[in-house]
Coordinates of C-alpha atoms in Angstrom, one line a residue:
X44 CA 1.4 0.7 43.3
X45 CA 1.8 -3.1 44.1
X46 CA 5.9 -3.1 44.5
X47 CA 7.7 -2.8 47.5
X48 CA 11.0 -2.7 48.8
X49 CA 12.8 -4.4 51.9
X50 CA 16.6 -3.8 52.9
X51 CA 18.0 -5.3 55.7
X52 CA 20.8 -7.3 56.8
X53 CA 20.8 -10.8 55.7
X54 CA 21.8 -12.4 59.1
X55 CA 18.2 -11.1 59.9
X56 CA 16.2 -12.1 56.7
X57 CA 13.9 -15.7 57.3
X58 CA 12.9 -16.1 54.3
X59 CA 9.8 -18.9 55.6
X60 CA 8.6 -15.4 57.7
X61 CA 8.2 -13.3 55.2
X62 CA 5.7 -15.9 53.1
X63 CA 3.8 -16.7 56.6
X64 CA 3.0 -12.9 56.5
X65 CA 0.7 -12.9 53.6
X66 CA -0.7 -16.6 54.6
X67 CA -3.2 -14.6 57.4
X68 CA -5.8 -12.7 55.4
X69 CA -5.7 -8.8 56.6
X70 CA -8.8 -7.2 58.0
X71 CA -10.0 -3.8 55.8
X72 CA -12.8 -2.2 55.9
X73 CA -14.6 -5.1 58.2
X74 CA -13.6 -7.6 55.7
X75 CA -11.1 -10.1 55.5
X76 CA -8.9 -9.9 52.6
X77 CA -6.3 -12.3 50.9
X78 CA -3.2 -11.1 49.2
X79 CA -0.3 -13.1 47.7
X80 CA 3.0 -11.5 47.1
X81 CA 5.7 -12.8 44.7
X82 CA 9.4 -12.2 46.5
X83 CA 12.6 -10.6 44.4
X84 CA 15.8 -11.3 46.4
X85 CA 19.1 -10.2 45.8
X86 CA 22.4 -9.9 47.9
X87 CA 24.5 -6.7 48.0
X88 CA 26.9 -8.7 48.0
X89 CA 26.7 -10.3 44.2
X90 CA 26.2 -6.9 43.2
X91 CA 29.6 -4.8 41.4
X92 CA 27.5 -1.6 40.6
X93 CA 25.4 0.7 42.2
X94 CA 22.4 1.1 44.3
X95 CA 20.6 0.7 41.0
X96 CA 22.5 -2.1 39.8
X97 CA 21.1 -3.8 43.2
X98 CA 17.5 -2.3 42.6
X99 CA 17.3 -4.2 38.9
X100 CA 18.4 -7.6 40.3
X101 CA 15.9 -8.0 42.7
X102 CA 13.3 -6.7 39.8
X103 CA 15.1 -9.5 37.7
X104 CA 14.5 -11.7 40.5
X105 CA 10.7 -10.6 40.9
X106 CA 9.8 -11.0 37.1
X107 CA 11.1 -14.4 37.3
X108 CA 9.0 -15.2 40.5
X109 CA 5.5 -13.5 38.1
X110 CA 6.5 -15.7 35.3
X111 CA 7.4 -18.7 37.0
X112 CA 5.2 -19.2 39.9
X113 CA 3.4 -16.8 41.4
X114 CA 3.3 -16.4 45.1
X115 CA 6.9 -17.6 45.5
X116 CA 10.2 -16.6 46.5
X117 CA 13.2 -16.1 44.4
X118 CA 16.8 -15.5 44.6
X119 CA 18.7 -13.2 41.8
X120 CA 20.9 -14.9 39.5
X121 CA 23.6 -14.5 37.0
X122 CA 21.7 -17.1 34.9
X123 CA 18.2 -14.8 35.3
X124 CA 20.5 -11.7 34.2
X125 CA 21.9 -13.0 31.0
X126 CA 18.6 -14.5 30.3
X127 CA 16.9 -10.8 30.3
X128 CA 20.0 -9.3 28.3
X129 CA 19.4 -12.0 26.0
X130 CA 15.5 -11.3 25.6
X131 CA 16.5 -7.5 25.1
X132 CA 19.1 -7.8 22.5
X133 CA 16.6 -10.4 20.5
X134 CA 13.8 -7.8 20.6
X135 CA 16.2 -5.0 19.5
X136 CA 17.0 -7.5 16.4
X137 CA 13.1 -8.0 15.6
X138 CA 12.7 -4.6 15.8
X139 CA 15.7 -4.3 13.5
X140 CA 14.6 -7.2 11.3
X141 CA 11.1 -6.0 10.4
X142 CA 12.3 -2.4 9.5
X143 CA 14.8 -4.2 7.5
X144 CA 12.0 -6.9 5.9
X145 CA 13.8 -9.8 6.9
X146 CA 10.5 -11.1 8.2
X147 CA 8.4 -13.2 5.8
X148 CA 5.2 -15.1 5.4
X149 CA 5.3 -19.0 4.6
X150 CA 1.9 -20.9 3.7
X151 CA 0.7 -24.2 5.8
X152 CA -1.7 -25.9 3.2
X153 CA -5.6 -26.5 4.5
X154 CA -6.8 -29.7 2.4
X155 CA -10.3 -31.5 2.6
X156 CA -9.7 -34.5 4.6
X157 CA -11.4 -36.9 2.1
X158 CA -10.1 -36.5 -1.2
X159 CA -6.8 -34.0 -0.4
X160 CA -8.8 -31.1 -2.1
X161 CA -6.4 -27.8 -1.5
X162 CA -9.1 -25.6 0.0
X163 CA -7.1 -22.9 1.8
X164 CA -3.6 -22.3 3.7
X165 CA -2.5 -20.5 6.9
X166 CA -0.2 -18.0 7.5
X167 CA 3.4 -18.2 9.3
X168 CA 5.7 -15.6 10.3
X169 CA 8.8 -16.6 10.2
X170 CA 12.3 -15.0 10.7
X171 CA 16.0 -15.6 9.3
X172 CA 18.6 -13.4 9.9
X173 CA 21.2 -12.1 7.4
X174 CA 23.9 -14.8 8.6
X175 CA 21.1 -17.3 7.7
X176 CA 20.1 -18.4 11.4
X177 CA 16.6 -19.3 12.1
X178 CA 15.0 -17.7 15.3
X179 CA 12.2 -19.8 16.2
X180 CA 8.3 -18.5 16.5
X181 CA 7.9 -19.7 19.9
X182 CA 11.1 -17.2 20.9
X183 CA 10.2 -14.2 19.0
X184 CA 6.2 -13.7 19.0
X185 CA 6.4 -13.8 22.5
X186 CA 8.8 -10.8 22.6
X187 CA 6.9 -9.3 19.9
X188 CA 3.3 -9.7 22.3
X189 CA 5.2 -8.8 25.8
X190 CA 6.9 -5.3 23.8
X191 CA 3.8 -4.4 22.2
X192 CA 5.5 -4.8 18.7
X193 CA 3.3 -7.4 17.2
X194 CA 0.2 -4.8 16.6
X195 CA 2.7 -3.4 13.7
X196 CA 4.1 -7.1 12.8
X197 CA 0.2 -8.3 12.7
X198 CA -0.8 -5.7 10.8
X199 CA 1.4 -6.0 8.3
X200 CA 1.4 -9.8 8.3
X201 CA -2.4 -9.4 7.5
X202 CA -2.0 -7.1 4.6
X203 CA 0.8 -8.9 3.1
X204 CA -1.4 -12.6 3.3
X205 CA -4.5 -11.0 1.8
X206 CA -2.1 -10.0 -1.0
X207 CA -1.1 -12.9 -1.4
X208 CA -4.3 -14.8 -1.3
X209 CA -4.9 -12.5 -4.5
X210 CA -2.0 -13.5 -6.1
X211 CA -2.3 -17.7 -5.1
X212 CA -6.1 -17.1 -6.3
X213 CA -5.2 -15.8 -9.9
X214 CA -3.2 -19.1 -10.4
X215 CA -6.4 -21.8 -9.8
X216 CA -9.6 -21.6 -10.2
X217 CA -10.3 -23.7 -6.7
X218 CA -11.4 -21.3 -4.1
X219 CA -9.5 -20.7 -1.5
X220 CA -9.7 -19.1 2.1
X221 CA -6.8 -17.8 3.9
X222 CA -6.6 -18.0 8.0
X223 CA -4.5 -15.9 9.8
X224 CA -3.8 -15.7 13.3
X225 CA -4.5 -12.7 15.6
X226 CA -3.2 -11.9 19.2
X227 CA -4.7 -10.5 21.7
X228 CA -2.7 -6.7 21.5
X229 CA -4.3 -6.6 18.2
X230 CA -7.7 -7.3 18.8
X231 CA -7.3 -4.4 21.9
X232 CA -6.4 -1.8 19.5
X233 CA -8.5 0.6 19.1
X234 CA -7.8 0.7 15.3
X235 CA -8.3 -3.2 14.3
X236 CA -11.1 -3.1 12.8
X237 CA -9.7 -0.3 10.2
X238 CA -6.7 -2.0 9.5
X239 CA -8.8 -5.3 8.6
X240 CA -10.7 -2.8 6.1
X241 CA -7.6 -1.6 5.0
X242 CA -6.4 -5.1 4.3
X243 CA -9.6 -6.3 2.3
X244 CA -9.8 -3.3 0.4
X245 CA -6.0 -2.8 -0.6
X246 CA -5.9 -6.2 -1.7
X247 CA -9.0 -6.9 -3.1
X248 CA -9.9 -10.2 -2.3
X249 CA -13.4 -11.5 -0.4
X250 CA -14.2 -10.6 2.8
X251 CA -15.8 -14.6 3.0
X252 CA -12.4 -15.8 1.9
X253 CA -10.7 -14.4 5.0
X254 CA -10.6 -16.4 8.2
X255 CA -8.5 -14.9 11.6
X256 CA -7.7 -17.3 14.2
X257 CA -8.0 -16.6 17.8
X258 CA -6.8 -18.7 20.6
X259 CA -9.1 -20.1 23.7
X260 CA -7.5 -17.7 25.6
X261 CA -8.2 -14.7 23.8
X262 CA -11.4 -15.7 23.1
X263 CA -12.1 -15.9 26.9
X264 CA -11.3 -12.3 27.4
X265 CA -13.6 -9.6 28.1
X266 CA -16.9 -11.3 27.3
X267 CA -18.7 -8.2 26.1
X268 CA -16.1 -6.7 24.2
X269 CA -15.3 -9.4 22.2
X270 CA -18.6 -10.8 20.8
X271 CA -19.2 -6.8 19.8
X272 CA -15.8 -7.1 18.6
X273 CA -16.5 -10.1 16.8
X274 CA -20.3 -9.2 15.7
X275 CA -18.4 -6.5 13.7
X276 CA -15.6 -9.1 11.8
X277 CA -18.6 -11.2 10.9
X278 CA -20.9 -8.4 9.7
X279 CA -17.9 -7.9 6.9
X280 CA -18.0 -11.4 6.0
X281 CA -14.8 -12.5 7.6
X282 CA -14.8 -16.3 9.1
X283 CA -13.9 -16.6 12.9
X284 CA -11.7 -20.1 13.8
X285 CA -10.9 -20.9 17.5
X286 CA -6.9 -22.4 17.6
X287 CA -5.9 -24.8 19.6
X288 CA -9.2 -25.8 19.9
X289 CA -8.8 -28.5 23.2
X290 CA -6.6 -26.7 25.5
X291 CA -8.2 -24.2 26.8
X292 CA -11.3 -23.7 28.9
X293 CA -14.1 -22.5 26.9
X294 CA -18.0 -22.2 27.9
X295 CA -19.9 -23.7 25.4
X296 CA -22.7 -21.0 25.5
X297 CA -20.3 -18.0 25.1
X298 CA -18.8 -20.2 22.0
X299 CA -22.3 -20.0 20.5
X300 CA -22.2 -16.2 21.3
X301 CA -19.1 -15.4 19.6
X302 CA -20.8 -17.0 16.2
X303 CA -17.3 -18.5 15.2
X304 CA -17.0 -20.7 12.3
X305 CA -14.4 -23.6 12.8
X306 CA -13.0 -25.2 15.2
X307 CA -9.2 -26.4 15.5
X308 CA -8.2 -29.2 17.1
X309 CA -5.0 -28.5 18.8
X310 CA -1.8 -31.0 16.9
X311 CA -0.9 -32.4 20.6
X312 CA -3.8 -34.5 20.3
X313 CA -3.4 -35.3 16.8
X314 CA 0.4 -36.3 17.1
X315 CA -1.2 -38.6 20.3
X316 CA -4.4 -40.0 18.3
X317 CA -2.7 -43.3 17.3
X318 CA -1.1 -44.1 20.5
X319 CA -2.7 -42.6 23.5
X320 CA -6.7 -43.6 25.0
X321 CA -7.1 -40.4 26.0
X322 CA -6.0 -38.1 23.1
X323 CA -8.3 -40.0 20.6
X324 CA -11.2 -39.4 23.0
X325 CA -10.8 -36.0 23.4
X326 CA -10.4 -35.5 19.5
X327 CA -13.8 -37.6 19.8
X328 CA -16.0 -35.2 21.9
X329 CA -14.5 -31.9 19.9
X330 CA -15.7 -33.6 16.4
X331 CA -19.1 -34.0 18.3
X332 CA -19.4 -30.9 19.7
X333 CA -18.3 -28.6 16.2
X334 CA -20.7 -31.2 14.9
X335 CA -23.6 -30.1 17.1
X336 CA -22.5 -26.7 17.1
X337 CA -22.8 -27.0 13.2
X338 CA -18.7 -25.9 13.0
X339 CA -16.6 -26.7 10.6
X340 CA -13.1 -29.0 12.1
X341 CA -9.8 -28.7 11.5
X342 CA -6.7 -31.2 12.4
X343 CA -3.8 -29.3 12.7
X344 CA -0.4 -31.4 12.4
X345 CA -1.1 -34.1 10.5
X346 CA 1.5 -35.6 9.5
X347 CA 0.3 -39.7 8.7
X348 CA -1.6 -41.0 6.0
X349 CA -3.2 -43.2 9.0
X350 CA -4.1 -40.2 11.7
X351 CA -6.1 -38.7 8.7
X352 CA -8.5 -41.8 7.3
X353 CA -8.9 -41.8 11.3
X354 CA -9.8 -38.6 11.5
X355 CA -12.6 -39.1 8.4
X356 CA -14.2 -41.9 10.2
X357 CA -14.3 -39.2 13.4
X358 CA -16.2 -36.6 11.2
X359 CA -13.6 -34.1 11.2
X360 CA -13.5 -32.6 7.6
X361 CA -10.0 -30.3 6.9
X362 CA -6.7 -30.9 8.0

């Protein structure tokens, strides 16, 4: 397809020649067209095994360039090695952890900024391991995304929170609404849309006291497909929230398209609102805009009596 291979001895490899090639655009076709490539090297001489062995190490070596910096060239490491056998033993424990329902749900509270009225919580997947370690979310959803194992993980984390909404609901009388996050794997699959029914209908709980959470960046997407996509969440009654809400790059007509509901302001400007000019500003023009939009706003990660009576003067309503 798009991968290529290049042996040759390195007395003759200039490594500044090989980028220059792809700097010229190539002529096809009577156009001119512009490629980039990202570089894998390795040595045969760092490498004990086979042919193979040498074959993975300058993948290792490529991946590294793709996640890095694209367009760059990099040179195989032990470090990059041990970093990927790391990665894959982690993702064989998920894998081994959620058959094994060491997995579990815990419940961020959503209050009403001006009187601290409870009006919903969040979702949060976390994992501890039977020795009692904590593996952070930031190391193990991305695994779960890159693997293609958090379509089963999200569906189940959806079925088990509506539950529980059931459950949290039969103990007050105060409505509330529980948000859950979605990636983009999930929203691809063909099947999403049942398993939301599934999870509505098995637990029994209103569709209008559901809100999924979708990032910028997945709400940026495939244009098309997801305001369909969408068009079909909100005909159920579901509520739509964009996380993050800040720090992506969202066009403010497609955000009218995709009808959402409420908008979250992303906790890097809220842990900055006190002390930096141009976090409080930016916080400023996203209450205006959900404001003009008519969306509801969200704070995430407050964590100061101050940054909230701040955040009431500002318009925003939940944190």
């Amino acid at each position: 397809g798009d991968v290529f291979g290049i042996l040759l001895d390195n007395r003759l490899i200039d490594t500044p020649h090989l980028q220059a090639l792809f700097q010229q655009p190539l002529q096809f076709a009577g156009l001119q067209q512009h490629i980039t490539a990202t570089i894998g090297l390795t040595c045969l001489d760092q490498i004990d095994g086979s042919g193979s062995d040498a074959l993975k190490a300058a993948n290792i070596a490529l991946k590294h360039g793709k996640q890095q910096q694209r367009g760059s060239i990099n040179h195989f490491t032990r470090a990059m090695e041990q970093a990927t056998h790391a990665r894959v033993r982690l993702l064989q424990e998920l894998r081994e952890a959620f058959e094994q329902q060491q997995l579990f749900l815990v419940y961020q509270p959503q209050v009403r900024l001006q009187d601290g009225l409870l009006v919903g919580v969040e979702a949060l997947l976390r994992w501890r391991k039977s020795d009692g370690q904590w593996v952070a979310p930031d190391q193990f959803i991305p695994l779960a995304e890159s693997s293609g194992l958090i379509v089963s993980l999200g569906a189940w984390v959806l079925q088990r929170a509506c539950s529980d909404l059931q459950r949290l609901q039969a103990a007050t009388r105060q409505p509330l609404r529980m948000a859950v996050n979605v990636s983009v794997s999930q929203f691809r699959q063909a099947g999403f849309l049942a398993t939301l029914d599934q999870a509505l209908q098995h637990s029994g709980i209103a569709p209008e006291r559901l809100e999924l959470e979708i990032t910028e960046s997945v709400a940026m997407l495939d244009a098309e497909f997801m305001v369909e996509l969408i068009n079909h969440i909100k005909q159920r009654g579901v509520r739509i929230a964009i996380d993050d809400f800040g720090t992506g790059f969202s066009s403010l007509s497609y955000l009218q398209q995709l009808q959402v509901d409420r908008l979250k302001i992303d906790l890097s400007f809220i842990r900055q609102l006190e002390h930096n000019e141009g976090s409080r500003r930016i916080v400023e023009s996203i209450v205006q805009l959900g404001h003009s939009l008519q969306l509801q706003l969200l704070a995430e990660g407050i964590e100061q009596a101050s940054q909230a009576r701040r955040l009431v003067r500002m318009g925003c309503q939940e944190g």
